[in-house]
XYZ file of C-alpha atoms in Angstrom:
433
model
C 21.464 -7.188 1.177
C 23.080 -4.359 3.381
C 21.274 -1.123 3.393
C 22.092 0.437 0.144
C 20.847 -2.390 -2.055
C 17.536 -2.737 -0.248
C 17.224 1.123 -0.535
C 17.723 1.188 -4.340
C 15.442 -1.687 -5.465
C 12.920 -0.228 -2.635
C 13.289 2.843 -4.894
C 13.174 0.836 -7.906
C 10.273 -1.443 -6.796
C 8.875 2.822 -5.832
C 9.419 4.409 -9.448
C 6.964 0.804 -10.996
C 4.229 1.381 -8.175
C 2.765 4.738 -10.373
C -0.576 2.907 -8.821
C -2.134 0.731 -7.406
C -2.793 -1.499 -10.463
C 1.197 -0.998 -11.342
C 2.305 -2.172 -7.684
C 0.695 -5.510 -8.322
C 2.399 -5.834 -11.838
C 5.256 -5.301 -10.471
C 5.079 -7.820 -6.992
C 3.346 -10.094 -9.224
C 6.744 -10.474 -12.536
C 8.517 -10.489 -7.954
C 6.500 -13.700 -7.463
C 6.892 -14.665 -11.040
C 10.480 -14.583 -11.666
C 9.993 -16.168 -7.575
C 8.426 -19.516 -8.978
C 4.869 -18.865 -7.662
C 2.122 -20.217 -9.656
C -1.319 -17.386 -10.124
C -4.766 -18.960 -9.512
C -7.571 -18.277 -11.228
C -11.291 -16.914 -8.210
C -12.547 -17.887 -10.871
C -11.714 -21.790 -11.607
C -11.343 -24.024 -8.813
C -7.798 -25.180 -7.222
C -5.650 -27.633 -6.800
C -2.656 -27.224 -4.189
C 0.145 -28.701 -4.180
C 2.712 -29.964 -1.637
C 5.902 -26.874 -1.641
C 3.414 -25.438 -4.060
C 3.721 -21.255 -4.123
C 0.972 -19.552 -5.443
C -0.427 -15.747 -5.760
C -4.288 -14.835 -6.282
C -5.490 -10.802 -8.096
C -8.050 -9.620 -7.355
C -9.418 -6.734 -9.962
C -5.768 -6.762 -10.749
C -4.573 -4.066 -7.785
C -5.092 -6.693 -4.970
C -3.314 -9.374 -4.621
C -2.362 -12.699 -1.856
C 0.730 -15.397 -2.138
C 1.250 -18.353 -0.131
C 3.461 -21.455 0.012
C 1.301 -24.464 0.610
C 1.860 -27.440 3.048
C 0.080 -29.814 3.576
C 0.457 -30.701 7.389
C 0.071 -26.431 8.223
C -1.696 -25.999 11.687
C -1.739 -22.203 11.505
C -1.570 -19.304 9.010
C 0.817 -16.872 9.533
C -0.098 -13.814 7.635
C 1.043 -10.232 7.118
C -0.692 -6.749 4.716
C 0.024 -4.188 3.742
C -1.684 -1.140 1.033
C -0.352 -0.535 -2.059
C -2.842 2.486 -2.974
C -1.551 6.121 -2.206
C -3.118 9.631 -1.921
C -3.669 11.426 -5.296
C -6.267 12.925 -7.292
C -8.522 10.724 -10.018
C -9.094 11.234 -13.199
C -13.247 12.657 -14.075
C -15.433 10.865 -17.435
C -15.250 13.372 -19.649
C -12.368 15.715 -17.715
C -11.221 18.819 -20.576
C -12.214 21.890 -18.845
C -11.438 25.147 -21.367
C -11.358 28.477 -20.465
C -9.067 31.401 -21.150
C -7.587 29.794 -24.418
C -6.487 26.940 -21.299
C -7.037 23.012 -21.539
C -7.524 21.913 -17.938
C -8.743 18.386 -16.580
C -11.257 17.877 -13.955
C -10.417 15.829 -11.037
C -11.425 14.911 -7.203
C -9.487 13.960 -4.226
C -8.629 9.650 -4.135
C -8.480 9.706 -0.337
C -6.815 12.443 2.438
C -3.716 14.223 0.572
C -2.024 16.492 1.609
C -2.927 18.913 -1.216
C -0.473 21.398 -1.686
C 3.042 19.468 -2.695
C 1.107 18.568 -5.194
C 1.545 21.659 -7.152
C 4.328 23.433 -8.955
C 5.414 19.925 -10.418
C 5.750 17.968 -13.148
C 2.950 15.083 -13.245
C 1.596 12.644 -15.082
C -1.794 10.591 -15.641
C -1.494 6.398 -14.820
C -3.659 3.858 -14.364
C -5.950 1.578 -16.360
C -8.047 1.384 -20.106
C -11.004 -0.828 -20.071
C -10.959 -1.239 -24.668
C -12.961 -3.009 -27.254
C -11.698 -5.887 -28.707
C -13.942 -7.566 -30.554
C -15.622 -8.938 -28.683
C -14.360 -9.033 -25.681
C -13.678 -6.491 -23.098
C -9.971 -5.878 -22.406
C -8.178 -4.139 -18.864
C -4.661 -2.890 -20.565
C -2.406 -1.027 -17.871
C -1.147 2.215 -19.037
C 1.217 5.128 -17.788
C 1.837 8.562 -19.841
C 5.808 8.955 -19.122
C 6.176 12.173 -19.667
C 5.783 15.768 -18.015
C 2.456 15.918 -19.427
C 0.398 18.670 -16.282
C 1.237 20.998 -13.603
C -0.525 22.594 -11.121
C 0.580 26.424 -11.194
C 0.294 28.210 -8.212
C -1.313 31.761 -7.670
C 1.709 33.913 -6.884
C 1.671 35.780 -3.865
C 0.818 39.383 -5.744
C -2.553 37.905 -5.998
C -3.089 36.064 -3.292
C -1.198 38.013 -0.348
C -2.210 35.059 2.072
C -1.367 32.021 0.553
C 1.905 32.133 3.776
C -0.605 32.549 5.978
C -3.269 28.798 5.557
C -4.888 28.074 3.198
C -8.253 26.453 2.200
C -8.240 24.390 -1.188
C -11.481 23.726 -3.338
C -10.215 20.813 -5.067
C -13.046 21.752 -7.838
C -12.113 24.460 -8.889
C -8.538 25.741 -7.759
C -7.104 21.846 -8.450
C -6.812 21.937 -12.435
C -4.315 20.624 -13.636
C -3.375 21.828 -17.218
C -3.012 19.669 -19.759
C -2.199 22.157 -22.124
C -3.775 25.278 -24.903
C -6.575 25.692 -26.481
C -6.225 22.547 -30.245
C -3.814 19.977 -27.373
C -6.126 17.796 -28.387
C -8.106 15.900 -24.839
C -5.729 12.805 -23.013
C -7.237 10.430 -23.697
C -6.466 10.399 -26.866
C -2.293 11.253 -24.910
C -3.244 7.979 -22.980
C -4.486 5.675 -26.690
C -1.076 6.795 -27.720
C 0.767 5.698 -24.993
C -0.754 2.621 -24.739
C -1.418 2.016 -28.582
C -4.865 2.119 -29.662
C -7.950 4.192 -30.617
C -9.209 6.214 -28.244
C -12.558 5.846 -29.762
C -12.131 2.263 -28.545
C -11.268 3.395 -24.043
C -14.899 2.543 -22.920
C -13.606 3.459 -19.613
C -10.950 4.206 -17.360
C -8.742 4.555 -13.196
C -6.403 7.523 -14.067
C -4.717 9.513 -11.405
C -1.802 12.151 -11.709
C 1.241 10.633 -10.230
C 4.548 12.613 -9.621
C 7.837 12.514 -11.916
C 9.795 13.417 -9.366
C 12.139 10.282 -9.076
C 12.854 9.303 -6.040
C 16.137 9.817 -3.807
C 18.264 8.897 -0.753
C 19.740 12.686 0.552
C 20.617 14.179 3.834
C 24.741 14.579 5.671
C 24.986 10.173 6.328
C 22.144 9.038 3.148
C 20.174 9.494 6.283
C 16.655 9.724 4.982
C 15.163 8.210 1.726
C 12.216 9.758 0.374
C 10.217 9.155 -2.895
C 5.932 8.665 -3.541
C 4.519 6.488 -1.728
C 6.317 5.108 0.883
C 2.720 5.198 1.969
C 2.108 2.169 2.041
C 4.588 0.314 -0.231
C 7.213 1.057 1.938
C 5.155 -1.514 4.275
C 4.597 -3.816 1.225
C 8.306 -4.002 -0.255
C 9.497 -4.735 3.171
C 6.536 -7.442 3.795
C 6.692 -9.154 0.600
C 10.754 -10.068 0.921
C 10.589 -10.455 4.271
C 7.693 -13.944 2.964
C 9.922 -14.552 0.460
C 13.028 -14.799 2.551
C 11.386 -16.602 5.314
C 11.995 -20.655 6.644
C 9.052 -22.385 6.153
C 7.215 -23.778 9.487
C 4.398 -25.409 10.754
C 1.836 -22.150 10.170
C 1.182 -21.421 6.748
C 2.617 -18.178 5.815
C 0.197 -16.130 3.713
C 1.384 -11.737 2.072
C -1.751 -9.724 1.793
C -1.541 -6.606 -0.963
C -4.846 -4.341 -0.321
C -6.122 -1.766 -2.321
C -8.577 1.102 -1.213
C -6.682 1.391 2.195
C -6.857 5.258 2.062
C -10.807 5.380 1.117
C -11.287 2.929 3.806
C -11.205 -0.627 2.556
C -15.091 -0.267 1.472
C -14.612 -2.920 -1.675
C -14.526 -6.502 -3.106
C -10.271 -5.326 -2.956
C -10.810 -4.349 -0.057
C -9.265 -5.707 3.692
C -13.115 -4.864 4.312
C -14.162 -7.349 2.075
C -14.085 -11.517 1.959
C -10.850 -11.621 -0.202
C -9.242 -13.104 2.579
C -11.508 -15.206 4.194
C -12.163 -16.429 0.388
C -8.489 -17.711 0.235
C -8.538 -19.078 3.430
C -11.256 -21.125 2.657
C -10.409 -22.288 -0.273
C -6.932 -23.264 0.640
C -8.780 -25.457 3.369
C -10.787 -27.064 0.753
C -8.453 -27.643 -1.386
C -6.601 -29.422 1.244
C -8.581 -31.435 2.654
C -9.170 -30.402 6.258
C -12.798 -31.336 6.739
C -14.607 -27.814 9.174
C -13.460 -28.498 12.756
C -9.573 -28.022 10.924
C -9.733 -25.856 9.453
C -10.890 -23.564 12.461
C -8.841 -25.374 14.441
C -6.309 -23.906 12.231
C -8.588 -19.765 12.607
C -7.177 -19.710 16.231
C -3.317 -20.279 15.431
C -3.567 -16.677 13.791
C -1.767 -14.577 13.845
C -1.511 -11.208 11.527
C 1.506 -8.221 11.097
C -0.495 -5.454 10.176
C 1.350 -3.011 8.438
C 1.546 0.717 6.591
C 3.889 3.434 7.656
C 4.013 5.667 11.019
C 4.307 8.571 11.758
C 7.604 10.529 12.390
C 7.793 12.817 15.393
C 8.846 15.810 13.768
C 11.531 18.400 13.446
C 9.579 21.068 13.967
C 6.961 20.029 15.243
C 7.289 17.834 17.893
C 4.306 18.370 20.428
C 2.518 16.972 17.548
C 3.241 13.890 18.660
C 2.076 11.872 22.219
C 4.309 13.197 25.180
C 6.222 10.131 25.447
C 5.731 7.926 22.339
C 8.014 9.731 19.841
C 9.061 6.892 17.036
C 12.296 8.107 14.831
C 13.304 7.621 11.647
C 15.788 4.763 11.422
C 15.375 3.683 15.156
C 13.425 0.701 13.772
C 9.509 -0.222 13.650
C 6.809 0.914 15.796
C 3.770 -1.048 16.871
C 0.712 0.734 16.991
C -1.565 1.308 20.007
C -5.113 2.391 20.346
C -8.110 2.357 23.905
C -10.489 1.824 20.923
C -8.564 -0.381 19.275
C -8.511 1.552 15.401
C -5.590 -0.786 15.522
C -4.580 -4.145 16.681
C -2.116 -4.329 18.421
C -2.566 -5.891 22.557
C -0.825 -6.919 24.945
C -0.884 -10.501 24.285
C 0.375 -9.244 19.830
C 2.791 -7.062 20.875
C 4.182 -9.283 23.527
C 4.593 -11.469 20.605
C 5.922 -9.690 17.844
C 8.158 -8.119 19.865
C 9.978 -11.444 20.590
C 10.227 -12.088 17.245
C 12.350 -8.498 16.637
C 14.288 -9.509 19.395
C 14.754 -12.873 18.187
C 15.420 -11.015 14.732
C 18.060 -8.136 16.525
C 15.305 -5.578 15.273
C 14.433 -2.190 17.168
C 10.854 -1.489 18.674
C 9.066 1.863 19.004
C 5.852 2.440 19.916
C 2.954 4.710 18.324
C 0.242 6.459 20.605
C -1.811 9.493 18.797
C -2.439 11.917 21.290
C -4.796 11.698 24.165
C -6.336 15.173 22.139
C -5.892 14.663 18.908
C -8.052 11.934 16.713
C -6.606 8.966 14.270
C -7.079 6.326 11.860
C -7.546 3.582 11.350
C -5.537 0.533 8.664
C -5.775 -2.804 7.566
C -5.474 -5.059 10.467
C -9.331 -4.022 12.304
C -10.622 -4.666 8.788
C -9.629 -7.519 8.280
C -11.327 -9.514 11.356
C -14.178 -8.207 10.298
C -14.254 -10.659 7.980
C -10.981 -13.376 9.507
C -10.913 -12.930 13.505
C -6.651 -13.775 14.643
C -5.200 -12.220 16.571
C -3.426 -9.149 15.655
C -0.603 -6.350 15.959
C -0.702 -3.140 14.114
C 2.872 -1.718 12.580
C 4.458 0.231 10.295
C 7.608 1.879 9.086
C 8.598 5.775 11.428
C 8.189 8.308 7.692
C 7.793 12.197 7.739
C 3.961 14.551 5.808
C 2.959 11.222 5.497
C 0.321 11.728 2.211
C 2.002 14.019 0.465
C 3.046 13.038 -3.253
C 6.184 13.291 -2.332
C 7.436 11.511 2.219
C 10.217 10.294 3.791
C 11.353 7.951 5.706
C 14.462 6.593 7.285
C 16.851 4.309 5.494
C 17.945 1.940 7.814
C 14.542 1.187 8.780
C 13.365 -1.030 5.928
C 16.288 -3.025 6.512
C 14.581 -3.842 9.787
C 11.253 -4.827 8.290
C 12.221 -7.976 6.181
C 14.978 -8.502 8.747
C 11.885 -8.821 10.784
C 9.257 -10.679 8.462
C 11.634 -13.063 8.142
C 11.791 -14.086 11.786
C 7.617 -14.024 11.464
C 6.974 -15.650 9.004
C 9.770 -19.435 10.669
C 7.524 -19.217 12.883
C 4.426 -20.457 13.936
C 1.841 -18.823 16.258
C -0.446 -21.194 19.116
C -2.717 -20.034 21.544
C -4.007 -23.694 24.267
C -7.358 -21.559 25.030
C -5.950 -20.157 28.388
C -3.807 -17.104 28.276
C -0.628 -18.976 27.205
C 1.315 -18.726 23.624
C 4.569 -21.235 22.346
C 6.267 -19.487 19.435
């Protein structure tokens, strides 16, 4: 695919992934088209040589792999499918002054002000009773349903001087005027069920503004959920395009990174370790053989990085200033909030050079606190060499973010090359590619 085709496919994927549940559904659709077979965690696994498989947890996390019996290690890419947003509370309607507003709470560390004065809707999943069963259904209300109106400048003359937001009292999406009905009435109609049959829901606000390519030379792509569905898209496509190697390739997509990954479907869970253990059992490898394979494991942890800002370059490290369209960013942190070290970064740089992909570096300003991501949390449960990377972007954690139009293709090319190799450690500080 050329760059334009990559970005059009990226925008199509982003438009589908309005919640983590919908993103995983889109990934499943792609894997099914590529001949992958879904495995259930609740059933025994029987793996065939040359088989393609994936397993889903909680409808919001997924691990895919291509199986061959004679594997000697693991080549893994990981990203997360959740984004900062606002979750709809139970019993959400609040009636006041003739209006019906919704009661929400923040999910993750959202940048709040971009959510105001733009058309919004809701999406997520509901749980309904069907006979003696409880069934989950994905739902997305496909209309301009909500808005969070700003307070006019005449009523808050200090609005442009900085504002501390109170989510409980100020971020209350307007549903309609009194008598408009309930949110669950709208959701039930969209899902084709009765409102009284909805016993639970995980519903989130979502932005209605479509993604776009823009700039004097079409340099930029802007859309919701670039952090981190851009990495999901790049790693997944590299995984699907790669040739086989002596290692077992895995594509891992986790949920709840934005809230610390502390769920059964997060990176700080046993999901990855469980899948690898079950693959080992199905392959008939002894415990010692499985441990030898684990010693030859390598993880690329993909989560977008901060590009140098056009008007706030002082917020970047004095030397390491990633630029959009400048290639993949390797992220470093002295206290291992990022897992990149001399070995893992060197290995990944060799891969990128072979793939013809430029590489940049990101380090936080020494007087700024940074965040963590998937690599170090995954390592709590399955030890491996790991590098943290990302694609440079602006407005991270906004509901509408911006990245470079060249960088997604760079990630696909790098991951295609990565999955076609193996990482082998001899235990004495020497590693072969």
